[in-house]
């Protein structure tokens, strides 16, 4: 199931460069449709008519799981205890657990963080983070990632190879999705990569604050973006940026099984046919620096881009291009001059080449 999660869910987002509100790499949002899929499979196997989940009544996950279940089997009914019982807060839940003698593994009302963890990320919410005036205690919070202060003083380089947008090799070693992300989590976490403090707009209408650790995913998406800049033509690259933002919203907003997301996936797959090559990244104390890349599909041509004269690009050709490119702005300027001088829209000035 872990490898399926990476290769069938996370990697789709990597190909899309999906980042919600400029920061969040959707670690929780990818997991919920897969969880729902497995729940429905078990329900069908057991002949069950109901599925219960433990999502709170204020979070996104209740919407994600129930929408996914409805998409896969609209006849299954949902039981959501958080929306039924009298327990209305984490503090109430702790009181209940203590009264019943349930071991909470060190969770107390003073250490009441809500955490969600999978191979892609760990999220931390609740407790002192609910007050946006509080600075996070990263030494206490972080579980996957070193703080910048504890990261090594020496930089490290990684080579990530992609084939049609999919990561396939790390430092020359072929890896499946699960092993790739585990290895990148280790190296990225060591160097303090991928920690964000996000005040996000939830699907259910409120704002919430969370600390997210996504070391391996951050390395993958940054490397993928660099490679796309190397191999995609201008218009495809610019249009895909708009798709990337909308794709992230669809995933965040519980629309994994929607027709629109399927259409986006089809478009994205076409853009990825030449996203093949190797990207070198330099990791140092929470930062990622581009350190080189190669691809047989590169659209960058040094002989053309260089300021030196080349055969394929004659600098004299720029004169005609600039004339045509600037023509609308010349016409606009002439109209403004005419209107200012004559108080009318009649064209007085003309120009000849």
Short mmCIF file of C-alpha atoms in Angstrom, two decimals:
data_model
loop_
_atom_site.label_atom_id
_atom_site.label_comp_id
_atom_site.label_asym_id
_atom_site.label_seq_id
_atom_site.Cartn_x
_atom_site.Cartn_y
_atom_site.Cartn_z
CA UNK A 1 0.00 0.00 0.00
CA UNK A 2 2.90 2.38 0.74
CA UNK A 3 4.41 1.99 -2.72
CA UNK A 4 0.95 2.40 -4.27
CA UNK A 5 0.53 5.62 -2.31
CA UNK A 6 3.80 7.02 -3.64
CA UNK A 7 3.55 5.90 -7.26
CA UNK A 8 -0.20 6.33 -7.86
CA UNK A 9 -0.90 9.38 -5.71
CA UNK A 10 2.22 11.35 -4.72
CA UNK A 11 3.92 11.03 -8.10
CA UNK A 12 0.83 12.39 -9.87
CA UNK A 13 1.20 15.50 -7.75
CA UNK A 14 4.93 15.71 -8.44
CA UNK A 15 4.26 15.61 -12.20
CA UNK A 16 1.68 18.36 -11.69
CA UNK A 17 3.98 20.47 -9.44
CA UNK A 18 0.98 20.65 -7.13
CA UNK A 19 1.51 22.99 -4.16
CA UNK A 20 -1.46 24.37 -2.23
CA UNK A 21 -1.30 28.09 -1.40
CA UNK A 22 2.34 28.21 -2.45
CA UNK A 23 3.66 26.00 0.36
CA UNK A 24 1.71 22.85 1.20
CA UNK A 25 2.72 19.66 -0.65
CA UNK A 26 -0.59 17.92 0.16
CA UNK A 27 0.76 15.04 2.25
CA UNK A 28 -2.54 14.48 4.05
CA UNK A 29 -4.74 15.24 1.05
CA UNK A 30 -3.09 12.53 -1.10
CA UNK A 31 -3.57 9.90 1.59
CA UNK A 32 -7.30 10.28 2.16
CA UNK A 33 -8.61 9.04 -1.22
CA UNK A 34 -6.38 5.95 -0.96
CA UNK A 35 -7.63 5.27 2.58
CA UNK A 36 -11.20 5.64 1.31
CA UNK A 37 -10.50 3.30 -1.58
CA UNK A 38 -9.19 0.61 0.78
CA UNK A 39 -12.14 1.09 3.14
CA UNK A 40 -14.58 0.55 0.29
CA UNK A 41 -12.68 -2.54 -0.87
CA UNK A 42 -12.91 -4.05 2.63
CA UNK A 43 -16.58 -3.08 2.94
CA UNK A 44 -17.35 -4.87 -0.32
CA UNK A 45 -15.36 -7.92 0.77
CA UNK A 46 -17.16 -8.10 4.12
CA UNK A 47 -20.58 -7.12 2.81
CA UNK A 48 -20.64 -4.06 5.07
CA UNK A 49 -23.14 -1.26 4.52
CA UNK A 50 -21.49 1.25 6.86
CA UNK A 51 -18.02 2.78 7.18
CA UNK A 52 -16.93 4.65 10.32
CA UNK A 53 -14.07 7.15 10.54
CA UNK A 54 -12.47 9.21 13.30
CA UNK A 55 -12.19 12.58 11.55
CA UNK A 56 -13.23 15.63 13.54
CA UNK A 57 -16.19 17.77 12.54
CA UNK A 58 -13.97 20.79 11.86
CA UNK A 59 -11.36 19.31 9.56
CA UNK A 60 -10.86 18.72 5.86
CA UNK A 61 -10.44 14.97 6.20
CA UNK A 62 -14.08 14.21 6.91
CA UNK A 63 -14.95 15.80 3.56
CA UNK A 64 -12.11 14.07 1.71
CA UNK A 65 -12.86 10.59 3.00
CA UNK A 66 -16.64 10.80 2.68
CA UNK A 67 -16.52 12.38 -0.78
CA UNK A 68 -14.11 9.69 -1.96
CA UNK A 69 -16.31 6.94 -0.53
CA UNK A 70 -19.37 8.45 -2.22
CA UNK A 71 -17.46 8.56 -5.51
CA UNK A 72 -16.57 4.87 -5.24
CA UNK A 73 -19.83 3.54 -3.77
CA UNK A 74 -22.71 6.00 -3.30
CA UNK A 75 -24.75 3.44 -1.33
CA UNK A 76 -22.37 3.07 1.62
CA UNK A 77 -23.48 4.99 4.70
CA UNK A 78 -21.09 6.89 6.98
CA UNK A 79 -20.76 6.89 10.76
CA UNK A 80 -18.76 9.86 12.08
CA UNK A 81 -18.61 9.70 15.92
CA UNK A 82 -17.02 13.16 16.27
CA UNK A 83 -20.21 14.63 14.84
CA UNK A 84 -22.44 12.56 17.14
CA UNK A 85 -20.98 12.18 20.63
CA UNK A 86 -20.48 14.73 23.40
CA UNK A 87 -16.68 14.81 23.04
CA UNK A 88 -16.12 18.13 21.27
CA UNK A 89 -12.41 18.84 21.76
CA UNK A 90 -9.07 17.11 22.13
CA UNK A 91 -9.14 18.01 25.82
CA UNK A 92 -12.46 16.16 26.16
CA UNK A 93 -10.95 13.18 24.36
CA UNK A 94 -7.99 13.12 26.76
CA UNK A 95 -10.34 13.22 29.76
CA UNK A 96 -12.31 10.31 28.31
CA UNK A 97 -9.16 8.27 27.60
CA UNK A 98 -7.77 8.87 31.08
CA UNK A 99 -11.08 7.87 32.66
CA UNK A 100 -11.02 4.61 30.68
CA UNK A 101 -7.34 3.90 31.37
CA UNK A 102 -6.29 4.28 27.73
CA UNK A 103 -2.55 4.88 27.19
CA UNK A 104 -2.03 7.98 25.01
CA UNK A 105 1.74 7.53 24.58
CA UNK A 106 2.74 10.76 26.29
CA UNK A 107 -0.05 12.98 24.94
CA UNK A 108 -1.25 15.40 27.62
CA UNK A 109 -3.19 18.64 27.66
CA UNK A 110 0.16 20.46 27.67
CA UNK A 111 1.47 18.37 24.75
CA UNK A 112 -1.68 18.09 22.74
CA UNK A 113 -0.40 18.28 19.19
CA UNK A 114 -2.45 16.54 16.54
CA UNK A 115 -0.14 14.74 14.13
CA UNK A 116 -0.69 13.02 10.81
CA UNK A 117 2.18 10.96 9.44
CA UNK A 118 2.83 9.00 6.28
CA UNK A 119 5.86 8.39 4.07
CA UNK A 120 5.47 11.81 2.43
CA UNK A 121 5.11 14.05 5.47
CA UNK A 122 4.28 14.72 9.09
CA UNK A 123 1.84 17.47 10.02
CA UNK A 124 1.63 19.09 13.46
CA UNK A 125 -1.46 21.03 14.57
CA UNK A 126 -3.16 22.13 17.76
CA UNK A 127 -1.70 23.03 21.13
CA UNK A 128 0.37 26.20 21.23
CA UNK A 129 0.27 26.41 17.41
CA UNK A 130 -3.37 27.50 17.55
CA UNK A 131 -2.21 30.93 18.70
CA UNK A 132 -0.49 32.52 15.68
CA UNK A 133 1.49 34.79 18.01
CA UNK A 134 3.46 31.79 19.26
CA UNK A 135 6.77 30.83 17.70
CA UNK A 136 6.94 27.06 17.12
CA UNK A 137 9.32 25.08 19.29
CA UNK A 138 10.92 23.15 16.45
CA UNK A 139 13.19 21.22 18.81
CA UNK A 140 10.06 19.78 20.43
CA UNK A 141 7.97 19.45 17.26
CA UNK A 142 10.11 18.05 14.48
CA UNK A 143 10.21 14.28 14.04
CA UNK A 144 11.45 13.80 10.48
CA UNK A 145 13.71 16.79 10.00
CA UNK A 146 16.66 18.43 11.72
CA UNK A 147 16.36 22.04 12.71
CA UNK A 148 18.55 24.34 10.64
CA UNK A 149 20.81 24.79 13.66
CA UNK A 150 21.35 21.03 13.97
CA UNK A 151 21.82 20.42 10.24
CA UNK A 152 25.37 19.52 9.09
CA UNK A 153 27.83 22.32 8.39
CA UNK A 154 28.86 20.60 5.16
CA UNK A 155 26.69 20.64 2.03
CA UNK A 156 25.60 17.44 0.28
CA UNK A 157 24.73 16.83 -3.37
CA UNK A 158 22.03 14.52 -4.74
CA UNK A 159 21.32 13.48 -8.34
CA UNK A 160 17.68 12.70 -9.12
CA UNK A 161 16.88 11.10 -12.47
CA UNK A 162 13.41 11.36 -14.00
CA UNK A 163 11.77 9.43 -16.82
CA UNK A 164 8.67 11.09 -18.28
CA UNK A 165 8.22 13.08 -15.09
CA UNK A 166 8.62 10.11 -12.73
CA UNK A 167 11.63 9.86 -10.38
CA UNK A 168 13.44 6.61 -11.21
CA UNK A 169 17.01 6.88 -9.87
CA UNK A 170 18.76 8.51 -6.93
CA UNK A 171 22.51 9.00 -7.28
CA UNK A 172 22.48 6.45 -10.09
CA UNK A 173 20.57 3.77 -8.17
CA UNK A 174 17.20 2.66 -9.54
CA UNK A 175 14.51 2.84 -6.84
CA UNK A 176 10.77 2.25 -6.63
CA UNK A 177 8.57 4.98 -5.21
CA UNK A 178 8.66 3.83 -1.60
CA UNK A 179 12.44 3.42 -1.49
CA UNK A 180 12.99 6.69 -3.37
CA UNK A 181 10.97 8.70 -0.88
CA UNK A 182 12.51 6.95 2.13
CA UNK A 183 16.01 7.75 0.88
CA UNK A 184 15.15 11.37 0.06
CA UNK A 185 13.43 11.81 3.43
CA UNK A 186 16.63 10.70 5.13
CA UNK A 187 18.98 12.99 3.24
CA UNK A 188 16.53 15.90 3.13
CA UNK A 189 15.64 15.52 6.80
CA UNK A 190 19.32 15.49 7.75
CA UNK A 191 19.83 18.87 6.07
CA UNK A 192 16.65 20.49 7.44
CA UNK A 193 14.81 20.54 4.10
CA UNK A 194 11.06 20.97 3.69
CA UNK A 195 9.76 22.45 6.96
CA UNK A 196 6.98 25.02 6.60
CA UNK A 197 4.77 26.98 8.99
CA UNK A 198 1.49 27.46 7.15
CA UNK A 199 -1.67 29.37 7.96
CA UNK A 200 -3.96 27.72 5.43
CA UNK A 201 -7.50 28.20 4.20
CA UNK A 202 -9.35 25.00 4.98
CA UNK A 203 -11.96 23.45 2.75
CA UNK A 204 -14.56 23.81 5.52
CA UNK A 205 -14.17 27.60 5.58
CA UNK A 206 -11.86 28.38 8.49
CA UNK A 207 -8.16 29.17 8.67
CA UNK A 208 -5.84 26.80 10.49
CA UNK A 209 -2.17 26.72 11.34
CA UNK A 210 0.09 23.75 10.86
CA UNK A 211 3.76 22.82 10.76
CA UNK A 212 4.55 20.44 7.92
CA UNK A 213 7.68 18.33 7.41
CA UNK A 214 8.08 17.10 3.82
CA UNK A 215 11.81 16.66 3.17
CA UNK A 216 11.79 14.09 0.36
CA UNK A 217 8.75 15.50 -1.38
CA UNK A 218 10.29 18.97 -1.37
CA UNK A 219 13.42 17.67 -3.08
CA UNK A 220 11.38 15.83 -5.71
CA UNK A 221 9.16 18.74 -6.64
CA UNK A 222 12.05 21.23 -6.79
CA UNK A 223 14.09 18.90 -9.00
CA UNK A 224 11.06 18.29 -11.22
CA UNK A 225 10.45 22.02 -11.64
CA UNK A 226 14.07 22.58 -12.66
CA UNK A 227 13.89 19.80 -15.23
CA UNK A 228 10.64 21.11 -16.70
CA UNK A 229 12.22 24.53 -17.15
CA UNK A 230 14.86 22.78 -19.25
CA UNK A 231 12.62 20.75 -21.56
CA UNK A 232 9.16 22.37 -21.85
CA UNK A 233 8.43 24.97 -24.51
CA UNK A 234 7.39 28.39 -23.24
CA UNK A 235 3.61 28.26 -23.77
CA UNK A 236 3.26 24.74 -22.35
CA UNK A 237 5.32 25.71 -19.30
CA UNK A 238 3.30 28.86 -18.65
CA UNK A 239 -0.07 27.17 -19.11
CA UNK A 240 0.98 24.27 -16.89
CA UNK A 241 1.63 26.74 -14.07
CA UNK A 242 -2.08 27.59 -14.04
CA UNK A 243 -2.95 23.89 -14.10
CA UNK A 244 -0.57 23.21 -11.20
CA UNK A 245 -2.35 25.66 -8.93
CA UNK A 246 -5.81 24.38 -9.83
CA UNK A 247 -4.66 20.76 -9.51
CA UNK A 248 -3.48 21.44 -5.96
CA UNK A 249 -6.86 22.98 -5.13
CA UNK A 250 -8.71 19.95 -6.51
CA UNK A 251 -6.63 17.55 -4.43
CA UNK A 252 -6.92 19.70 -1.31
CA UNK A 253 -10.66 20.15 -1.79
CA UNK A 254 -11.57 16.44 -1.89
CA UNK A 255 -11.90 16.14 -5.68
CA UNK A 256 -9.39 13.34 -6.34
CA UNK A 257 -11.97 11.21 -8.15
CA UNK A 258 -13.46 14.10 -10.15
CA UNK A 259 -13.67 14.22 -13.92
CA UNK A 260 -11.78 17.51 -13.97
CA UNK A 261 -8.81 15.98 -12.16
CA UNK A 262 -8.83 13.08 -14.64
CA UNK A 263 -8.73 15.61 -17.48
CA UNK A 264 -5.84 17.46 -15.82
CA UNK A 265 -3.96 14.16 -15.40
CA UNK A 266 -4.36 13.47 -19.12
CA UNK A 267 -3.00 16.91 -20.03
CA UNK A 268 -0.13 16.64 -17.55
CA UNK A 269 0.88 13.21 -18.85
CA UNK A 270 1.27 14.69 -22.34
CA UNK A 271 3.50 17.48 -21.00
CA UNK A 272 5.71 14.90 -19.29
CA UNK A 273 6.73 12.89 -22.36
CA UNK A 274 10.05 14.77 -22.60
CA UNK A 275 10.56 15.42 -18.87
CA UNK A 276 13.44 12.97 -18.79
CA UNK A 277 16.87 13.78 -17.42
CA UNK A 278 18.97 14.18 -14.29
CA UNK A 279 18.98 17.10 -11.85
CA UNK A 280 21.73 17.78 -9.31
CA UNK A 281 20.75 19.58 -6.10
CA UNK A 282 22.95 21.03 -3.36
CA UNK A 283 21.50 20.73 0.16
CA UNK A 284 22.71 22.97 2.95
CA UNK A 285 21.01 23.99 6.20
CA UNK A 286 17.41 24.05 4.99
CA UNK A 287 18.18 25.35 1.51
CA UNK A 288 18.13 23.70 -1.92
CA UNK A 289 20.43 25.06 -4.61
CA UNK A 290 20.37 24.08 -8.26
CA UNK A 291 23.72 22.48 -9.14
CA UNK A 292 23.25 21.34 -12.75
CA UNK A 293 21.15 19.11 -14.99
CA UNK A 294 21.29 17.12 -18.20
CA UNK A 295 18.62 15.94 -20.63
CA UNK A 296 18.58 14.74 -24.22
CA UNK A 297 15.34 16.72 -24.62
CA UNK A 298 16.79 20.04 -23.46
CA UNK A 299 15.43 23.07 -25.31
CA UNK A 300 18.26 25.19 -23.95
CA UNK A 301 20.98 25.56 -26.58
CA UNK A 302 24.18 27.16 -25.40
CA UNK A 303 25.20 28.27 -28.89
CA UNK A 304 21.91 30.16 -29.28
CA UNK A 305 21.61 31.56 -25.75
CA UNK A 306 25.24 32.71 -25.62
CA UNK A 307 26.00 36.37 -26.37
CA UNK A 308 28.46 35.08 -28.94
CA UNK A 309 27.32 35.02 -32.57
CA UNK A 310 25.87 31.72 -33.78
CA UNK A 311 24.49 30.30 -37.01
CA UNK A 312 20.91 29.68 -35.81
CA UNK A 313 20.30 33.13 -34.38
CA UNK A 314 21.17 36.28 -36.29
CA UNK A 315 20.95 39.28 -33.98
CA UNK A 316 19.83 41.44 -36.92
CA UNK A 317 16.58 39.44 -37.00
CA UNK A 318 15.62 41.07 -33.70
CA UNK A 319 14.90 44.39 -35.49
CA UNK A 320 11.90 43.07 -37.40
CA UNK A 321 10.66 41.06 -34.45
CA UNK A 322 10.74 44.07 -32.13
CA UNK A 323 8.94 46.21 -34.72
CA UNK A 324 6.06 43.74 -34.98
CA UNK A 325 6.00 42.96 -31.26
CA UNK A 326 5.81 46.63 -30.28
CA UNK A 327 3.28 47.60 -32.97
CA UNK A 328 0.19 47.51 -30.66
CA UNK A 329 1.97 49.76 -28.18
CA UNK A 330 2.97 52.23 -30.91
CA UNK A 331 -0.67 52.41 -32.05
CA UNK A 332 -1.82 52.93 -28.47
CA UNK A 333 0.72 55.72 -27.97
CA UNK A 334 -0.36 57.42 -31.23
CA UNK A 335 -4.01 57.33 -30.20
CA UNK A 336 -3.17 58.87 -26.82
CA UNK A 337 -1.15 61.61 -28.52
CA UNK A 338 -3.99 62.34 -30.95
CA UNK A 339 -6.62 62.46 -28.23
CA UNK A 340 -4.46 64.69 -26.06
CA UNK A 341 -3.76 67.14 -28.91
CA UNK A 342 -7.11 67.24 -30.71
CA UNK A 343 -9.63 66.08 -28.12
CA UNK A 344 -10.95 63.53 -30.62
CA UNK A 345 -10.37 59.95 -31.64
CA UNK A 346 -9.59 60.78 -35.25
CA UNK A 347 -6.16 59.53 -36.26
CA UNK A 348 -3.92 62.45 -37.18
CA UNK A 349 -0.43 61.07 -36.73
CA UNK A 350 0.79 58.24 -38.86
CA UNK A 351 4.16 56.66 -39.22
CA UNK A 352 5.99 55.06 -42.08
CA UNK A 353 8.77 52.58 -42.12
#
